[in-house]
Amino acid sequence: MFRTALRNVSAHKARLLMTAFAVMLGVTFITGSLVFGDTLNRAATAQATDGYERIAVEVDLNGSPGGGPGPGAIDAQAVTALAGVPGVAVAAGRVDGFAAVAGRDGRPLGQGESHQGANFAPGPDGTDPAYRFTHGSGPAGNDTIALDESSAAQGRYRVGDSVRVGTNQGAASYTLSGIFRTDGMRLTTGSSLVLFTDATAQRLFLQPGHYRSVELTAAPGTQPQGLLRRVESVLPQGTSAVTGGRLAQIKTNLATSTSSTMSQILLGFAAVAVFVATFLISNTFTMLIARRTRELALLRAVGASRRQVRRILLTESLLVGAIASAAGLAAGTGVAALLRTLFTPADTPAGPLVLTPGTVIIALLVGTLLPMVAAWLPIRRAMAIPPVAALSAAEPTAPARAGTLRTGLSAALALTGTAAVVFGAFTTEKDARTVIGLGAALALTGTIGLIPLLSRPFVSLVRPLLRRLQPVHGDLAARNTVRDPRRTGATAAALAIALTLASGLSVLGASATDYLDRATAHDLIADYQVKPADGAMRMTPDTAAPLRKLSGTVFSPLNQSTQYRLDGTSSVLTGVDPATIGRLLRYDVIEGSLDCLAKGQIAVADFKAEQAGWHVGQTLPLQRADDQRGSVTIGAVYQADEQSDLLPSITAPDSLVARYDSTPNTAAILVATDDGPGPAALGTISRALGDNPALAVLDEAAVRAQDSGPIGDQLNVFYALLSMALAIAALGIANTLAMSVLERRKEIGTLRALGLDRAGVTRMIRLEALLIGGLGAALGTVMGVFLGWALGRTLQESVAGYTLVLPWGRLALGVLIALAGALLASLWPARRAASVDIAAATAAQ
């Protein structure tokens, strides 16, 4: 049986090529996803643990070990005491905080979000073991700094150059004293690191004479655990100690969380690709077995049992899967390298590709089992044909059952799924999206089962257009497309799945982008919004103080203050300048007046007032976490979206916030000028803020881009991943047409004999491909828009301004790409059909 299967694979290798290629693509995607994830995890682990082997024990302020200190600081005397513990070779006090280095263009250097500053802590020999200098030396004066090698190269800085650095204390220029390399734990990929002297770092990031942590290096022969026990007996109050090995484990867990999420997303798209490939494989084996019905019947007639014939066919699928799996495993490793180049953030650490035994086993299992599962139903159908009936037919085929049960079940699934999606769209329950997801799976499954039934009305709908454009070839193509609806449906289903996902994502992305654009255009009246350039810097009300010197300019910080309870309700107050906020933000007041802010009262968003049961004129008791107490009166209620990044839930005068909170966080600074936005105004504001590289001055267009840009970036990644499923669907069309040409050689030869030229045959096959592609694209687009609408409905409860937006351009582009793929897939089958020998084809029995 095995030798027979081997011979059959060899005899039909051309026909099985597309199936093997589909399996290879599915395995390639799975392998690439797993290798990509393992590579990111291994690289993140290596970077997170790089340098901790040098640290025996770290003393940190109370909080999560290695996860950021709590309040307070470690004074220099405590560092001296720790240095005297037996077994301690060096005790290095560390201070760190936010510091952005300006490039030649004034923008922050580094491509990541981590811009750090730290202290240079030299020992008795004048060196700091954490840093290795390639040029110059560490900072020795308060006006000098050292810069990491990557940032210095990016900014084209050399020792002796003047470098501008922005911190939470403002911006200043320093002289570059040295360029260094350091451990991965201190400097992540794509970020920047500036070294200051002890005194400067303490002034900028903490307080003079104090440190955030202390790194202890063990003397030769001292074990970290033993040193830890001795250190714990002399720990300063409010601190804790942990070994470097334990810190490395904690950092590893934190570092791998992001890469694990990306790996799961990739595996989800890989599952889609494998699901699409299943249709191609099943369809191919259906056509192959149909053409070999007489061969299989002859095996039965000479004594082979059904089990033996079934075993032969399953062995064939196993061989195809094994060969394709091996190829997919090799190609997947290359795809992982491509994914790492295209889809990893700039701050992702680099490392060698990682191919684990688990990845090899999963890829081989999927690649070998997938063809066997996909081929099971066609084999079962073929086994139902009696040998005598198969041998008596000139071109025997498996009985094409009417499929009443299948059609009824598919219709029931489609209707049930559609009803569930509609119910989920209109319900307000928290699990509405889960209901929509389950309903979408049922509806899509049912629609796939109904595609053979839907193919006839679809072809009937477009046939008049085909007859008008191509009277002969169009009519022939339409007839051939519906000759075997089940085959056409299985081929179009793969394309429909990919287009459903792409269309649904397009609808959601376009609707979300439109909402953000409208919200920004409506809420923002100010000419500019000042925000941290990378989100890491902490702005305070003092950040906006230099703007007071500008004439013809009004501004207001948005000072967020937390930990309030108003009338027992947890609340966040945002302090604004009552005199200017009306020129900077648009408040649609429903009740009361915004003038209440000047009277020391607060204005509340409508959703907050509704949730808490508040109304204008009500006086609320106020209590803060530090046990400060008071009261506030509601003077106005305004319309706002709960998801808005601009309009706060509670607007208060900045004097009220300052009464309870001396250090609020300034989320943004809104600025308006008498002359309106322009290069001159932008330059004036930037100079007034000290040309600080850590601050970004954004106009309305930049604010929109900052809010909606990530959505477009994510959609582009998802589209790129879905392209694999589209490629497999195109292969399915090519395979179906190729097998169809083999089955219709006599028919094609007859058409040629009757006068249809080669160009006509080619045109007929291409039109068939376009019909199949159009069927899949139409169903996929309709399903995608439907699901996008349903998911969007669930957002309207929490996002008041969200409305459905149909991105006609992207939807049309998706259909055009599908049709183009179908047309490309038809090139090889059309060429084979055009080259059919007339005499040999018409003489065939």
Tab-separated table of N, CA, C and O in Angstrom, residues 34 49 68 188 224 326 334 336 340 397 439 455 480 482 523 546 569 598 602 612 621 683 704 707 711 715 777 813 836:
chain	number	residue	atom	x	y	z
A	34	LEU	N	6.077	31.323	15.415
A	34	LEU	CA	6.701	30.742	16.603
A	34	LEU	C	8.171	31.143	16.719
A	34	LEU	O	8.651	31.488	17.807
A	49	THR	N	18.669	40.621	31.290
A	49	THR	CA	19.590	40.039	32.279
A	49	THR	C	21.025	40.512	32.097
A	49	THR	O	21.876	40.207	32.935
A	68	GLY	N	10.747	50.060	40.358
A	68	GLY	CA	10.550	51.477	40.651
A	68	GLY	C	10.439	51.706	42.134
A	68	GLY	O	9.753	50.981	42.852
A	188	THR	N	18.231	50.121	26.860
A	188	THR	CA	17.494	49.255	25.963
A	188	THR	C	17.696	49.709	24.525
A	188	THR	O	18.036	50.864	24.258
A	224	PRO	N	26.127	35.525	46.788
A	224	PRO	CA	25.077	36.549	46.865
A	224	PRO	C	24.074	36.309	47.991
A	224	PRO	O	23.672	37.253	48.671
A	326	ALA	N	8.409	20.040	5.701
A	326	ALA	CA	9.851	20.261	5.757
A	326	ALA	C	10.226	21.553	5.043
A	326	ALA	O	11.044	22.347	5.540
A	334	GLY	N	13.047	31.853	7.543
A	334	GLY	CA	13.313	33.069	6.785
A	334	GLY	C	12.223	34.105	6.962
A	334	GLY	O	12.500	35.316	7.051
A	336	ALA	N	10.468	34.505	9.628
A	336	ALA	CA	10.667	35.087	10.956
A	336	ALA	C	11.656	36.251	10.891
A	336	ALA	O	11.462	37.284	11.545
A	340	ARG	N	10.717	40.097	11.763
A	340	ARG	CA	11.499	40.877	12.722
A	340	ARG	C	11.916	42.212	12.116
A	340	ARG	O	11.973	43.236	12.801
A	397	THR	N	-17.554	10.082	-11.809
A	397	THR	CA	-17.298	11.046	-10.728
A	397	THR	C	-18.069	10.622	-9.502
A	397	THR	O	-19.012	9.847	-9.566
A	439	GLY	N	-21.297	34.693	17.247
A	439	GLY	CA	-22.239	34.804	16.136
A	439	GLY	C	-21.540	34.932	14.802
A	439	GLY	O	-21.974	34.345	13.796
A	455	SER	N	-23.582	30.766	-5.541
A	455	SER	CA	-22.793	31.012	-6.748
A	455	SER	C	-23.674	31.186	-7.978
A	455	SER	O	-23.366	31.996	-8.861
A	480	ASN	N	-19.241	27.548	-17.143
A	480	ASN	CA	-18.221	26.697	-16.530
A	480	ASN	C	-18.098	26.956	-15.027
A	480	ASN	O	-17.815	26.037	-14.261
A	482	VAL	N	-20.463	27.698	-12.882
A	482	VAL	CA	-21.534	27.062	-12.100
A	482	VAL	C	-21.690	25.593	-12.449
A	482	VAL	O	-22.634	24.942	-11.993
A	523	ASP	N	-13.375	69.742	19.765
A	523	ASP	CA	-12.997	70.124	21.134
A	523	ASP	C	-11.860	71.138	21.171
A	523	ASP	O	-11.829	72.000	22.060
A	546	PRO	N	7.100	79.941	31.498
A	546	PRO	CA	7.764	80.857	30.552
A	546	PRO	C	6.835	81.455	29.512
A	546	PRO	O	7.164	82.496	28.917
A	569	THR	N	-17.716	59.580	45.483
A	569	THR	CA	-17.392	59.066	44.150
A	569	THR	C	-15.941	59.359	43.810
A	569	THR	O	-15.489	60.509	43.927
A	598	ALA	N	-14.554	80.921	37.398
A	598	ALA	CA	-13.964	82.122	38.000
A	598	ALA	C	-14.465	82.351	39.419
A	598	ALA	O	-13.847	83.092	40.188
A	602	ILE	N	-16.910	74.206	40.090
A	602	ILE	CA	-16.442	73.231	39.109
A	602	ILE	C	-17.499	73.033	38.036
A	602	ILE	O	-18.681	73.311	38.236
A	612	ALA	N	-23.040	59.811	38.648
A	612	ALA	CA	-23.024	60.106	40.081
A	612	ALA	C	-24.332	60.711	40.591
A	612	ALA	O	-24.518	60.836	41.807
A	621	PRO	N	-19.318	67.231	49.152
A	621	PRO	CA	-18.195	67.110	50.098
A	621	PRO	C	-16.982	66.523	49.391
A	621	PRO	O	-17.102	65.603	48.584
A	683	GLY	N	7.895	78.739	16.354
A	683	GLY	CA	9.255	79.008	16.812
A	683	GLY	C	9.273	79.815	18.096
A	683	GLY	O	10.096	79.555	18.995
A	704	ARG	N	-4.067	65.428	15.482
A	704	ARG	CA	-4.853	64.380	14.830
A	704	ARG	C	-3.977	63.188	14.451
A	704	ARG	O	-4.349	62.031	14.663
A	707	ASP	N	-3.101	61.132	17.457
A	707	ASP	CA	-4.200	60.350	18.006
A	707	ASP	C	-4.573	59.166	17.115
A	707	ASP	O	-4.825	58.064	17.605
A	711	ILE	N	-3.578	53.777	14.888
A	711	ILE	CA	-4.613	52.925	14.289
A	711	ILE	C	-4.202	52.522	12.883
A	711	ILE	O	-4.284	51.353	12.498
A	715	LEU	N	-3.368	48.767	11.463
A	715	LEU	CA	-4.100	48.213	10.316
A	715	LEU	C	-3.144	47.749	9.228
A	715	LEU	O	-3.355	46.696	8.611
A	777	ALA	N	-14.856	37.875	-3.132
A	777	ALA	CA	-14.655	39.257	-2.685
A	777	ALA	C	-15.970	39.909	-2.280
A	777	ALA	O	-16.037	40.633	-1.284
A	813	LEU	N	-10.468	48.895	-2.889
A	813	LEU	CA	-9.105	48.411	-3.090
A	813	LEU	C	-8.993	46.932	-2.740
A	813	LEU	O	-8.314	46.170	-3.442
A	836	VAL	N	-3.640	23.262	-25.404
A	836	VAL	CA	-4.219	21.925	-25.603
A	836	VAL	C	-4.180	21.558	-27.084
A	836	VAL	O	-4.585	22.346	-27.950
